């Protein structure tokens, strides 16, 4: 699980026409030569200028894809993106892993212990996944550089120090940027004794007032059809992020995730590797008979940085009851005009206070909107700058008496440009009255499942007490409503198996 080389170069026009950073691990290069069997099969890592040109060529950044390059575009060449083969004067360099972050190309060449003559499957090369993780952490460590930064930029110089600590001699160990920074900057802790060895993933201790920050982020994904033959779908899922500033070498934290007794229990709890014990009791989908299962206990040893403690889902329940917002979309018309009626209603269980709540209506395979006559019962209607999307800003609250808002509108479209514009996305399914709308919303201090952190249950196993700050939020991820008069994309689940 070693790497022969890593290098960083800018995208064309985002910096100098050269490699900004490179590191070749000579000890791993010697092993690569041994694994190759003989000198004819061994291709050494070329100079920086050759690497720079080879990467641009294989990505089509030097010669555009409109120009056929046999070495790059031949049908005989197997595509394994983001794994590439670089062609140099000395031979073909493989497997080269390339990703793009912040306008920079991060590249690495993993060591293939089986040798590159037969080219083993990528899944059998451990250096592929290790190299991918290292490149992501290098990008996080380096961050966004100012445009035009050269090799002498301070953060590029710090990258050498990072690799010396994170991947000495080309073998990644602890590549977490936060941990590496703490290792490089921290002094030996007076709290460390011979009986309690400081763990490698927490090289420094915190000397501050103990605090624990917990954020419960929950999202809803839903599809509504307005068709009795198609069942609406709603999924509620969430994650819990944690940042612990606690004294001690290896502090332990225990907390409970709670839901109301009349809500479905927390299901599919996927925890972070730092969790030492978790309540893994099986949750029956018939949640009404398991009303006593209202808490899930988690005990963990937190790292020093912000991390996601766990992911969870809300057990399946009646879709009509679980939908936080229900809506109907009715549109009729042709390519020149459309008449539409939209109803949006808030579930009475949901907190009626939004950071934002808006409806967006994209129109595909039509001309731009030339005129709109809209009558919203609440909020305002706006038109996007490209005149291909209509927005309805509902505001921060629904009417308290009805919890329902409506929009009637007549929209006219200009003549469509028949020339294909590659810069404009056209949904191939959405022709005529085949259309949908999207609902975007976010509510603070609320979760639809009722999941919350029981602050009275929080225990810090290092003595003393810590200030616990808990935040909740609920937002839409993909909330789609199809036009009930048109066709919709749906998954059909057959009642019986088809006979062959």
Tab-separated table of C-alpha atoms in Angstrom:
chain	number	residue	atom	x	y	z
A	1	UNK	CA	0.000	0.000	0.000
A	2	UNK	CA	2.710	2.445	-1.057
A	3	UNK	CA	2.959	5.225	-3.624
A	4	UNK	CA	5.758	5.769	-6.106
A	5	UNK	CA	5.083	9.471	-6.618
A	6	UNK	CA	2.598	12.286	-6.014
A	7	UNK	CA	2.379	15.622	-7.789
A	8	UNK	CA	0.122	18.660	-8.060
A	9	UNK	CA	-0.358	20.828	-11.148
A	10	UNK	CA	-2.810	23.629	-11.999
A	11	UNK	CA	-5.520	23.474	-14.622
A	12	UNK	CA	-4.633	25.473	-17.751
A	13	UNK	CA	-5.193	29.166	-17.115
A	14	UNK	CA	-5.254	28.721	-13.331
A	15	UNK	CA	-1.503	28.998	-12.730
A	16	UNK	CA	1.916	28.514	-14.298
A	17	UNK	CA	2.352	25.937	-17.076
A	18	UNK	CA	4.321	23.586	-14.850
A	19	UNK	CA	4.045	21.184	-11.942
A	20	UNK	CA	3.599	23.060	-8.663
A	21	UNK	CA	4.597	20.238	-6.333
A	22	UNK	CA	6.099	16.778	-6.784
A	23	UNK	CA	7.498	14.061	-4.575
A	24	UNK	CA	9.079	10.825	-5.791
A	25	UNK	CA	9.709	8.170	-3.145
A	26	UNK	CA	12.995	6.555	-4.110
A	27	UNK	CA	12.606	3.522	-1.825
A	28	UNK	CA	9.244	2.679	-3.421
A	29	UNK	CA	10.746	3.258	-6.890
A	30	UNK	CA	13.367	0.622	-6.138
A	31	UNK	CA	10.642	-1.831	-5.118
A	32	UNK	CA	8.710	-1.049	-8.317
A	33	UNK	CA	11.801	-1.936	-10.365
A	34	UNK	CA	12.142	-5.236	-8.501
A	35	UNK	CA	8.448	-6.135	-8.966
A	36	UNK	CA	8.708	-5.394	-12.693
A	37	UNK	CA	11.080	-8.338	-13.082
A	38	UNK	CA	13.441	-6.777	-15.597
A	39	UNK	CA	14.482	-3.354	-16.816
A	40	UNK	CA	12.395	-3.601	-20.024
A	41	UNK	CA	9.089	-3.701	-18.115
A	42	UNK	CA	10.068	-0.965	-15.683
A	43	UNK	CA	9.019	2.594	-16.570
A	44	UNK	CA	10.535	5.164	-14.262
A	45	UNK	CA	8.776	8.324	-13.139
A	46	UNK	CA	9.732	11.004	-15.698
A	47	UNK	CA	10.693	14.605	-15.097
A	48	UNK	CA	8.111	17.213	-14.061
A	49	UNK	CA	7.785	18.765	-17.511
A	50	UNK	CA	7.016	15.394	-19.093
A	51	UNK	CA	4.473	14.600	-16.372
A	52	UNK	CA	2.735	17.945	-16.862
A	53	UNK	CA	2.304	17.484	-20.601
A	54	UNK	CA	1.275	13.828	-20.295
A	55	UNK	CA	-1.491	14.641	-17.794
A	56	UNK	CA	-2.904	17.430	-19.979
A	57	UNK	CA	-2.824	15.162	-23.027
A	58	UNK	CA	-4.662	12.262	-21.384
A	59	UNK	CA	-7.337	14.602	-19.974
A	60	UNK	CA	-7.881	16.333	-23.299
A	61	UNK	CA	-6.811	19.702	-21.900
A	62	UNK	CA	-3.954	20.221	-24.356
A	63	UNK	CA	-5.610	18.814	-27.472
A	64	UNK	CA	-9.434	19.118	-27.316
A	65	UNK	CA	-11.609	16.041	-27.651
A	66	UNK	CA	-12.814	17.278	-31.048
A	67	UNK	CA	-9.357	16.370	-32.368
A	68	UNK	CA	-8.861	12.621	-32.619
A	69	UNK	CA	-5.714	11.408	-30.857
A	70	UNK	CA	-5.238	7.682	-31.395
A	71	UNK	CA	-3.268	7.118	-28.189
A	72	UNK	CA	-6.081	8.735	-26.205
A	73	UNK	CA	-9.273	8.134	-28.175
A	74	UNK	CA	-8.790	4.701	-29.700
A	75	UNK	CA	-11.628	2.211	-29.137
A	76	UNK	CA	-9.016	-0.347	-28.102
A	77	UNK	CA	-8.167	1.724	-25.032
A	78	UNK	CA	-9.994	0.688	-21.858
A	79	UNK	CA	-11.547	3.557	-19.893
A	80	UNK	CA	-10.957	3.342	-16.117
A	81	UNK	CA	-11.532	6.957	-15.070
A	82	UNK	CA	-10.137	8.388	-12.766
A	83	UNK	CA	-7.330	5.886	-13.401
A	84	UNK	CA	-5.292	6.862	-16.462
A	85	UNK	CA	-2.345	5.652	-18.480
A	86	UNK	CA	0.315	8.280	-19.223
A	87	UNK	CA	2.342	7.843	-22.389
A	88	UNK	CA	5.977	8.947	-22.116
A	89	UNK	CA	9.096	8.421	-24.236
A	90	UNK	CA	10.240	5.630	-21.924
A	91	UNK	CA	6.917	3.779	-21.963
A	92	UNK	CA	3.433	3.771	-20.477
A	93	UNK	CA	2.991	4.798	-16.856
A	94	UNK	CA	0.043	3.028	-15.144
A	95	UNK	CA	-2.032	3.302	-12.937
A	96	UNK	CA	-2.049	7.086	-12.486
A	97	UNK	CA	-4.832	8.391	-10.223
A	98	UNK	CA	-6.001	11.949	-11.058
A	99	UNK	CA	-8.621	14.087	-9.287
A	100	UNK	CA	-9.456	17.793	-9.502
A	101	UNK	CA	-9.949	20.040	-6.457
A	102	UNK	CA	-9.960	23.839	-6.187
A	103	UNK	CA	-8.639	24.277	-9.735
A	104	UNK	CA	-5.695	21.932	-9.162
A	105	UNK	CA	-5.009	18.425	-10.454
A	106	UNK	CA	-3.837	16.029	-7.740
A	107	UNK	CA	-2.053	12.978	-9.152
A	108	UNK	CA	-0.423	9.894	-7.679
A	109	UNK	CA	1.191	6.711	-8.982
A	110	UNK	CA	0.438	3.708	-6.706
A	111	UNK	CA	2.850	0.812	-6.443
A	112	UNK	CA	1.634	-2.370	-8.188
A	113	UNK	CA	3.199	-5.226	-6.249
A	114	UNK	CA	1.950	-7.804	-8.779
A	115	UNK	CA	3.848	-6.023	-11.538
A	116	UNK	CA	2.350	-4.038	-14.402
A	117	UNK	CA	2.971	-6.574	-17.174
A	118	UNK	CA	-0.410	-8.365	-16.788
A	119	UNK	CA	-2.207	-5.307	-15.314
A	120	UNK	CA	-4.184	-6.847	-12.452
A	121	UNK	CA	-7.771	-5.636	-11.742
A	122	UNK	CA	-7.845	-2.312	-9.929
A	123	UNK	CA	-9.650	-3.848	-6.959
A	124	UNK	CA	-6.565	-6.033	-6.356
A	125	UNK	CA	-4.245	-3.030	-6.063
A	126	UNK	CA	-4.415	-1.706	-2.455
A	127	UNK	CA	-2.518	1.439	-3.425
A	128	UNK	CA	-5.494	2.678	-5.480
A	129	UNK	CA	-7.799	3.309	-2.520
A	130	UNK	CA	-4.905	4.470	-0.341
A	131	UNK	CA	-3.773	6.921	-3.012
A	132	UNK	CA	-7.304	8.272	-3.441
A	133	UNK	CA	-7.592	8.938	0.298
A	134	UNK	CA	-4.189	10.627	0.375
A	135	UNK	CA	-5.031	12.918	-2.552
A	136	UNK	CA	-8.274	14.015	-0.884
A	137	UNK	CA	-6.424	14.786	2.354
A	138	UNK	CA	-3.696	16.647	0.457
A	139	UNK	CA	-6.390	18.786	-1.159
A	140	UNK	CA	-7.944	19.470	2.249
A	141	UNK	CA	-4.549	20.339	3.724
A	142	UNK	CA	-3.598	22.631	0.851
A	143	UNK	CA	-7.003	24.261	0.412
A	144	UNK	CA	-7.683	26.819	-2.303
A	145	UNK	CA	-4.576	28.585	-3.587
A	146	UNK	CA	-4.693	32.101	-5.058
A	147	UNK	CA	-4.739	32.153	-8.851
A	148	UNK	CA	-1.231	32.257	-10.263
A	149	UNK	CA	0.469	30.753	-7.179
A	150	UNK	CA	3.889	29.239	-8.003
A	151	UNK	CA	6.076	26.561	-6.444
A	152	UNK	CA	7.342	28.951	-3.767
A	153	UNK	CA	3.931	29.459	-2.170
A	154	UNK	CA	4.102	28.821	1.573
A	155	UNK	CA	1.347	26.204	1.644
A	156	UNK	CA	3.036	24.218	-1.119
A	157	UNK	CA	6.195	24.186	0.972
A	158	UNK	CA	4.176	22.981	3.959
A	159	UNK	CA	2.922	20.096	1.806
A	160	UNK	CA	6.417	18.553	1.957
A	161	UNK	CA	6.200	18.580	5.744
A	162	UNK	CA	2.721	17.087	5.634
A	163	UNK	CA	3.830	14.160	3.456
A	164	UNK	CA	6.872	13.507	5.643
A	165	UNK	CA	4.515	12.979	8.568
A	166	UNK	CA	1.489	11.464	6.795
A	167	UNK	CA	3.279	9.183	4.293
A	168	UNK	CA	6.897	8.626	5.293
A	169	UNK	CA	8.841	6.711	2.606
A	170	UNK	CA	5.709	6.647	0.444
A	171	UNK	CA	3.554	4.556	2.795
A	172	UNK	CA	0.516	6.492	4.147
A	173	UNK	CA	-0.002	6.138	7.889
A	174	UNK	CA	-2.205	8.782	9.523
A	175	UNK	CA	-3.218	11.144	6.706
A	176	UNK	CA	-5.884	13.136	8.582
A	177	UNK	CA	-4.843	16.806	8.061
A	178	UNK	CA	-6.134	17.859	11.486
A	179	UNK	CA	-4.147	15.145	13.243
A	180	UNK	CA	-0.998	15.857	11.238
A	181	UNK	CA	-1.189	19.575	12.012
A	182	UNK	CA	-1.656	18.814	15.716
A	183	UNK	CA	1.329	16.446	15.656
A	184	UNK	CA	3.555	19.047	14.018
A	185	UNK	CA	2.549	21.932	16.274
A	186	UNK	CA	1.875	20.321	19.672
A	187	UNK	CA	4.302	20.000	22.516
A	188	UNK	CA	4.611	16.900	24.723
A	189	UNK	CA	1.659	16.856	27.091
A	190	UNK	CA	2.276	16.826	30.798
A	191	UNK	CA	-0.842	14.678	31.222
A	192	UNK	CA	0.722	11.754	29.336
A	193	UNK	CA	2.159	9.083	31.627
A	194	UNK	CA	3.775	5.730	31.008
A	195	UNK	CA	0.515	4.023	31.975
A	196	UNK	CA	-1.596	5.993	29.474
A	197	UNK	CA	0.044	6.175	26.076
A	198	UNK	CA	-1.089	8.993	23.818
A	199	UNK	CA	-2.961	7.498	20.825
A	200	UNK	CA	-1.595	8.327	17.367
A	201	UNK	CA	-4.952	9.691	16.183
A	202	UNK	CA	-4.991	12.215	19.050
A	203	UNK	CA	-1.463	13.580	19.402
A	204	UNK	CA	-2.406	16.574	21.559
A	205	UNK	CA	-4.684	17.206	24.492
A	206	UNK	CA	-7.126	20.053	24.972
A	207	UNK	CA	-6.561	22.604	27.717
A	208	UNK	CA	-9.792	24.544	27.734
A	209	UNK	CA	-13.219	24.590	29.265
A	210	UNK	CA	-14.819	21.211	28.402
A	211	UNK	CA	-17.455	21.611	25.696
A	212	UNK	CA	-19.407	19.252	23.476
A	213	UNK	CA	-21.128	20.465	20.284
A	214	UNK	CA	-23.702	18.176	18.683
A	215	UNK	CA	-25.649	18.904	15.486
A	216	UNK	CA	-28.583	16.780	14.302
A	217	UNK	CA	-29.052	17.343	10.556
A	218	UNK	CA	-32.102	15.666	9.063
A	219	UNK	CA	-33.251	15.589	5.439
A	220	UNK	CA	-36.384	14.538	3.583
A	221	UNK	CA	-36.422	13.016	0.116
A	222	UNK	CA	-39.855	12.679	-1.477
A	223	UNK	CA	-41.632	12.127	-4.782
A	224	UNK	CA	-45.334	12.901	-5.245
A	225	UNK	CA	-47.285	11.911	-8.343
A	226	UNK	CA	-50.903	13.033	-7.803
A	227	UNK	CA	-51.927	9.757	-9.387
A	228	UNK	CA	-53.924	7.073	-7.511
A	229	UNK	CA	-52.074	4.381	-9.465
A	230	UNK	CA	-48.680	5.569	-8.197
A	231	UNK	CA	-47.851	5.667	-4.504
A	232	UNK	CA	-46.048	8.711	-3.141
A	233	UNK	CA	-42.627	8.056	-1.644
A	234	UNK	CA	-40.947	9.740	1.306
A	235	UNK	CA	-37.654	8.954	3.055
A	236	UNK	CA	-36.392	10.762	6.134
A	237	UNK	CA	-32.743	10.309	7.078
A	238	UNK	CA	-30.200	12.190	9.112
A	239	UNK	CA	-26.723	12.448	10.533
A	240	UNK	CA	-25.282	13.587	13.832
A	241	UNK	CA	-22.079	15.646	13.813
A	242	UNK	CA	-19.969	16.158	16.898
A	243	UNK	CA	-17.093	18.378	18.003
A	244	UNK	CA	-15.616	17.578	21.398
A	245	UNK	CA	-13.238	19.848	23.307
A	246	UNK	CA	-12.554	17.667	26.322
A	247	UNK	CA	-9.638	17.301	28.696
A	248	UNK	CA	-7.855	14.032	29.175
A	249	UNK	CA	-5.941	11.667	26.948
A	250	UNK	CA	-8.771	9.376	25.886
A	251	UNK	CA	-12.088	10.869	27.046
A	252	UNK	CA	-15.218	8.760	26.667
A	253	UNK	CA	-18.642	10.196	25.927
A	254	UNK	CA	-22.005	8.493	26.294
A	255	UNK	CA	-25.221	10.038	24.979
A	256	UNK	CA	-28.751	8.984	24.057
A	257	UNK	CA	-30.622	9.687	20.838
A	258	UNK	CA	-34.295	10.126	21.720
A	259	UNK	CA	-37.522	10.207	19.710
A	260	UNK	CA	-41.113	10.720	20.937
A	261	UNK	CA	-43.108	7.592	21.687
A	262	UNK	CA	-45.642	8.359	18.946
A	263	UNK	CA	-42.893	8.560	16.281
A	264	UNK	CA	-41.195	5.726	14.366
A	265	UNK	CA	-37.961	4.576	16.022
A	266	UNK	CA	-34.470	5.403	14.770
A	267	UNK	CA	-33.427	2.716	12.321
A	268	UNK	CA	-30.292	1.682	10.408
A	269	UNK	CA	-27.826	3.300	12.796
A	270	UNK	CA	-24.425	3.491	11.065
A	271	UNK	CA	-21.708	4.688	13.433
A	272	UNK	CA	-18.233	6.216	13.162
A	273	UNK	CA	-15.225	3.925	13.863
A	274	UNK	CA	-14.573	5.807	17.117
A	275	UNK	CA	-17.821	4.400	18.571
A	276	UNK	CA	-17.008	1.725	21.125
A	277	UNK	CA	-20.550	0.556	21.845
A	278	UNK	CA	-23.970	1.287	20.390
A	279	UNK	CA	-27.506	0.064	20.919
A	280	UNK	CA	-27.958	-2.356	18.023
A	281	UNK	CA	-31.404	-3.623	18.995
A	282	UNK	CA	-33.338	-4.771	15.929
A	283	UNK	CA	-36.142	-2.392	14.995
A	284	UNK	CA	-39.324	-3.973	13.755
A	285	UNK	CA	-40.999	-2.025	10.952
A	286	UNK	CA	-44.284	-2.274	12.844
A	287	UNK	CA	-43.151	0.528	15.079
A	288	UNK	CA	-46.483	0.990	16.876
A	289	UNK	CA	-45.902	-2.238	18.750
A	290	UNK	CA	-42.459	-1.023	19.803
A	291	UNK	CA	-43.486	2.192	21.475
A	292	UNK	CA	-40.989	1.585	24.302
A	293	UNK	CA	-38.032	1.792	21.879
A	294	UNK	CA	-37.543	5.552	22.044
A	295	UNK	CA	-33.794	5.844	22.722
A	296	UNK	CA	-30.553	4.648	21.168
A	297	UNK	CA	-27.410	4.811	23.322
A	298	UNK	CA	-23.966	5.508	21.860
A	299	UNK	CA	-20.608	5.434	23.650
A	300	UNK	CA	-17.577	6.787	21.818
A	301	UNK	CA	-14.092	8.265	22.114
A	302	UNK	CA	-14.203	11.480	20.048
A	303	UNK	CA	-11.302	12.638	17.862
A	304	UNK	CA	-10.201	16.245	18.142
A	305	UNK	CA	-11.817	17.481	14.911
A	306	UNK	CA	-15.475	17.778	13.865
A	307	UNK	CA	-16.754	14.386	12.697
A	308	UNK	CA	-19.991	12.603	11.804
A	309	UNK	CA	-20.880	10.412	14.758
A	310	UNK	CA	-23.585	8.402	13.013
A	311	UNK	CA	-26.123	8.191	10.217
A	312	UNK	CA	-29.695	7.029	10.744
A	313	UNK	CA	-33.004	6.622	8.959
A	314	UNK	CA	-36.594	6.970	10.051
A	315	UNK	CA	-38.478	3.658	9.946
A	316	UNK	CA	-41.039	3.287	7.188
A	317	UNK	CA	-44.441	4.589	8.142
A	318	UNK	CA	-47.592	5.767	6.452
A	319	UNK	CA	-46.368	8.069	3.672
A	320	UNK	CA	-49.275	10.498	4.000
A	321	UNK	CA	-48.448	10.992	7.672
A	322	UNK	CA	-44.669	11.176	7.188
A	323	UNK	CA	-44.670	13.755	4.366
A	324	UNK	CA	-43.702	17.086	5.973
A	325	UNK	CA	-45.129	18.983	3.000
A	326	UNK	CA	-47.728	17.678	0.550
A	327	UNK	CA	-48.251	19.270	-2.854
A	328	UNK	CA	-50.126	18.860	-6.112
A	329	UNK	CA	-49.076	20.111	-9.537
A	330	UNK	CA	-51.533	20.414	-12.405
A	331	UNK	CA	-50.378	21.813	-15.727
A	332	UNK	CA	-51.987	21.828	-19.176
A	333	UNK	CA	-50.917	23.506	-22.373
A	334	UNK	CA	-48.583	23.285	-25.347
A	335	UNK	CA	-45.137	24.535	-26.355
A	336	UNK	CA	-46.334	28.161	-26.577
A	337	UNK	CA	-48.230	28.459	-23.268
A	338	UNK	CA	-49.098	26.578	-20.096
A	339	UNK	CA	-51.803	26.959	-17.457
A	340	UNK	CA	-50.902	25.606	-14.072
A	341	UNK	CA	-52.340	25.188	-10.596
A	342	UNK	CA	-50.169	24.367	-7.577
A	343	UNK	CA	-51.243	23.583	-4.027
A	344	UNK	CA	-48.744	23.218	-1.185
A	345	UNK	CA	-49.808	22.206	2.330
A	346	UNK	CA	-47.789	21.946	5.504
A	347	UNK	CA	-48.165	18.946	7.785
A	348	UNK	CA	-49.648	20.108	11.089
A	349	UNK	CA	-46.882	18.234	12.957
A	350	UNK	CA	-44.195	20.381	11.326
A	351	UNK	CA	-42.940	23.569	12.917
A	352	UNK	CA	-44.363	26.516	10.996
A	353	UNK	CA	-41.212	28.601	10.854
A	354	UNK	CA	-38.798	28.289	7.943
A	355	UNK	CA	-35.404	29.734	7.195
A	356	UNK	CA	-36.569	29.482	3.590
A	357	UNK	CA	-39.321	27.723	1.658
A	358	UNK	CA	-39.595	28.009	-2.105
A	359	UNK	CA	-40.917	26.161	-5.126
A	360	UNK	CA	-39.017	26.015	-8.414
A	361	UNK	CA	-40.576	25.086	-11.747
A	362	UNK	CA	-38.029	24.211	-14.445
A	363	UNK	CA	-39.226	24.192	-18.055
A	364	UNK	CA	-37.275	21.991	-20.456
A	365	UNK	CA	-37.381	21.607	-24.241
A	366	UNK	CA	-39.191	24.931	-24.629
A	367	UNK	CA	-38.293	28.471	-25.474
A	368	UNK	CA	-37.589	31.012	-22.713
A	369	UNK	CA	-40.510	32.443	-20.729
A	370	UNK	CA	-41.793	35.545	-22.500
A	371	UNK	CA	-44.672	36.438	-20.170
A	372	UNK	CA	-46.074	35.234	-16.858
A	373	UNK	CA	-49.400	36.058	-15.223
A	374	UNK	CA	-49.264	34.586	-11.696
A	375	UNK	CA	-51.653	34.828	-8.756
A	376	UNK	CA	-50.100	33.420	-5.571
A	377	UNK	CA	-52.234	33.251	-2.423
A	378	UNK	CA	-49.054	33.746	-0.411
A	379	UNK	CA	-45.503	34.830	-1.188
A	380	UNK	CA	-44.005	36.174	-4.406
A	381	UNK	CA	-43.231	34.781	-7.869
A	382	UNK	CA	-39.917	35.492	-9.604
A	383	UNK	CA	-38.338	34.543	-12.930
A	384	UNK	CA	-34.744	33.336	-13.230
A	385	UNK	CA	-32.227	35.358	-15.238
A	386	UNK	CA	-32.122	32.755	-18.034
A	387	UNK	CA	-35.978	32.808	-18.178
A	388	UNK	CA	-36.128	29.019	-18.073
A	389	UNK	CA	-37.186	28.600	-14.449
A	390	UNK	CA	-40.009	30.119	-12.403
A	391	UNK	CA	-39.567	30.486	-8.649
A	392	UNK	CA	-42.228	30.861	-5.983
A	393	UNK	CA	-40.915	32.167	-2.675
A	394	UNK	CA	-43.478	31.078	-0.072
A	395	UNK	CA	-41.682	32.849	2.747
A	396	UNK	CA	-41.018	31.880	6.341
A	397	UNK	CA	-44.525	30.882	7.410
A	398	UNK	CA	-47.626	29.211	6.026
A	399	UNK	CA	-51.022	30.752	6.865
A	400	UNK	CA	-51.714	29.588	10.421
A	401	UNK	CA	-55.398	28.753	9.824
A	402	UNK	CA	-55.177	26.592	6.699
A	403	UNK	CA	-51.433	25.767	6.478
A	404	UNK	CA	-52.018	25.803	2.716
A	405	UNK	CA	-50.938	28.062	-0.139
A	406	UNK	CA	-51.886	28.029	-3.834
A	407	UNK	CA	-50.519	29.416	-7.073
A	408	UNK	CA	-52.392	29.894	-10.332
A	409	UNK	CA	-50.395	31.029	-13.338
A	410	UNK	CA	-50.493	31.358	-17.100
A	411	UNK	CA	-47.078	31.232	-18.707
A	412	UNK	CA	-46.195	32.042	-22.319
A	413	UNK	CA	-43.009	30.903	-23.997
A	414	UNK	CA	-41.003	32.401	-26.843
A	415	UNK	CA	-40.050	30.407	-29.908
A	416	UNK	CA	-37.545	27.689	-29.025
A	417	UNK	CA	-34.057	27.808	-30.520
A	418	UNK	CA	-33.770	24.624	-32.551
A	419	UNK	CA	-29.964	24.730	-32.506
A	420	UNK	CA	-28.613	22.515	-29.748
A	421	UNK	CA	-26.981	24.586	-27.023
A	422	UNK	CA	-24.574	22.376	-25.096
A	423	UNK	CA	-24.413	24.873	-22.218
A	424	UNK	CA	-28.136	24.421	-21.444
A	425	UNK	CA	-29.346	21.172	-19.893
A	426	UNK	CA	-32.508	19.714	-21.415
A	427	UNK	CA	-34.188	16.846	-19.591
A	428	UNK	CA	-34.958	14.307	-22.338
A	429	UNK	CA	-38.064	13.077	-20.495
A	430	UNK	CA	-39.701	16.457	-19.916
A	431	UNK	CA	-41.473	17.168	-23.198
A	432	UNK	CA	-44.894	18.823	-23.414
A	433	UNK	CA	-46.824	18.364	-20.172
A	434	UNK	CA	-44.299	15.915	-18.722
A	435	UNK	CA	-42.967	18.216	-16.014
A	436	UNK	CA	-42.194	18.473	-12.322
A	437	UNK	CA	-41.560	21.037	-9.633
A	438	UNK	CA	-39.012	21.035	-6.814
A	439	UNK	CA	-39.586	22.213	-3.241
A	440	UNK	CA	-36.689	23.568	-1.187
A	441	UNK	CA	-37.019	24.295	2.525
A	442	UNK	CA	-35.095	24.402	5.772
A	443	UNK	CA	-36.362	24.554	9.360
A	444	UNK	CA	-34.143	25.328	12.345
A	445	UNK	CA	-34.515	23.710	15.762
A	446	UNK	CA	-36.684	20.898	14.397
A	447	UNK	CA	-36.382	17.322	13.158
A	448	UNK	CA	-39.247	15.496	11.466
A	449	UNK	CA	-38.466	12.226	13.220
A	450	UNK	CA	-38.358	14.029	16.563
A	451	UNK	CA	-34.759	12.875	17.019
A	452	UNK	CA	-32.944	14.901	19.632
A	453	UNK	CA	-29.978	14.597	21.964
A	454	UNK	CA	-31.035	13.956	25.543
A	455	UNK	CA	-28.652	16.379	27.272
A	456	UNK	CA	-29.375	14.824	30.660
A	457	UNK	CA	-28.014	11.518	29.368
A	458	UNK	CA	-24.640	12.920	28.291
A	459	UNK	CA	-21.837	11.486	30.402
A	460	UNK	CA	-18.157	12.441	30.128
A	461	UNK	CA	-15.945	9.686	31.551
A	462	UNK	CA	-12.981	11.881	32.468
A	463	UNK	CA	-14.402	13.506	35.562
A	464	UNK	CA	-16.095	16.860	35.744
A	465	UNK	CA	-18.847	18.207	33.538
A	466	UNK	CA	-18.889	19.679	30.072
A	467	UNK	CA	-21.095	22.303	28.481
A	468	UNK	CA	-23.303	20.540	25.920
A	469	UNK	CA	-24.627	22.529	22.952
A	470	UNK	CA	-27.167	20.770	20.760
A	471	UNK	CA	-28.513	22.090	17.436
A	472	UNK	CA	-31.179	20.579	15.171
A	473	UNK	CA	-32.127	21.324	11.572
A	474	UNK	CA	-34.431	19.815	8.972
A	475	UNK	CA	-34.158	20.413	5.229
A	476	UNK	CA	-35.204	18.987	1.879
A	477	UNK	CA	-32.729	17.083	-0.251
A	478	UNK	CA	-34.735	16.124	-3.350
A	479	UNK	CA	-38.411	17.005	-3.014
A	480	UNK	CA	-40.140	16.485	-6.349
A	481	UNK	CA	-43.792	16.774	-7.432
A	482	UNK	CA	-44.794	15.519	-10.894
A	483	UNK	CA	-47.506	17.070	-13.050
A	484	UNK	CA	-50.563	14.887	-12.476
A	485	UNK	CA	-51.736	15.435	-16.082
A	486	UNK	CA	-48.523	14.176	-17.628
A	487	UNK	CA	-46.339	11.088	-17.426
A	488	UNK	CA	-43.911	10.582	-14.557
A	489	UNK	CA	-40.776	8.596	-13.917
A	490	UNK	CA	-41.518	5.885	-11.362
A	491	UNK	CA	-40.293	2.451	-10.332
A	492	UNK	CA	-42.821	-0.317	-10.749
A	493	UNK	CA	-42.694	-3.132	-8.235
A	494	UNK	CA	-44.303	-6.275	-9.705
A	495	UNK	CA	-46.650	-8.159	-7.384
A	496	UNK	CA	-45.534	-11.553	-8.657
A	497	UNK	CA	-42.404	-12.851	-10.289
A	498	UNK	CA	-42.520	-13.054	-14.058
A	499	UNK	CA	-42.291	-16.556	-15.451
A	500	UNK	CA	-39.577	-17.232	-18.006
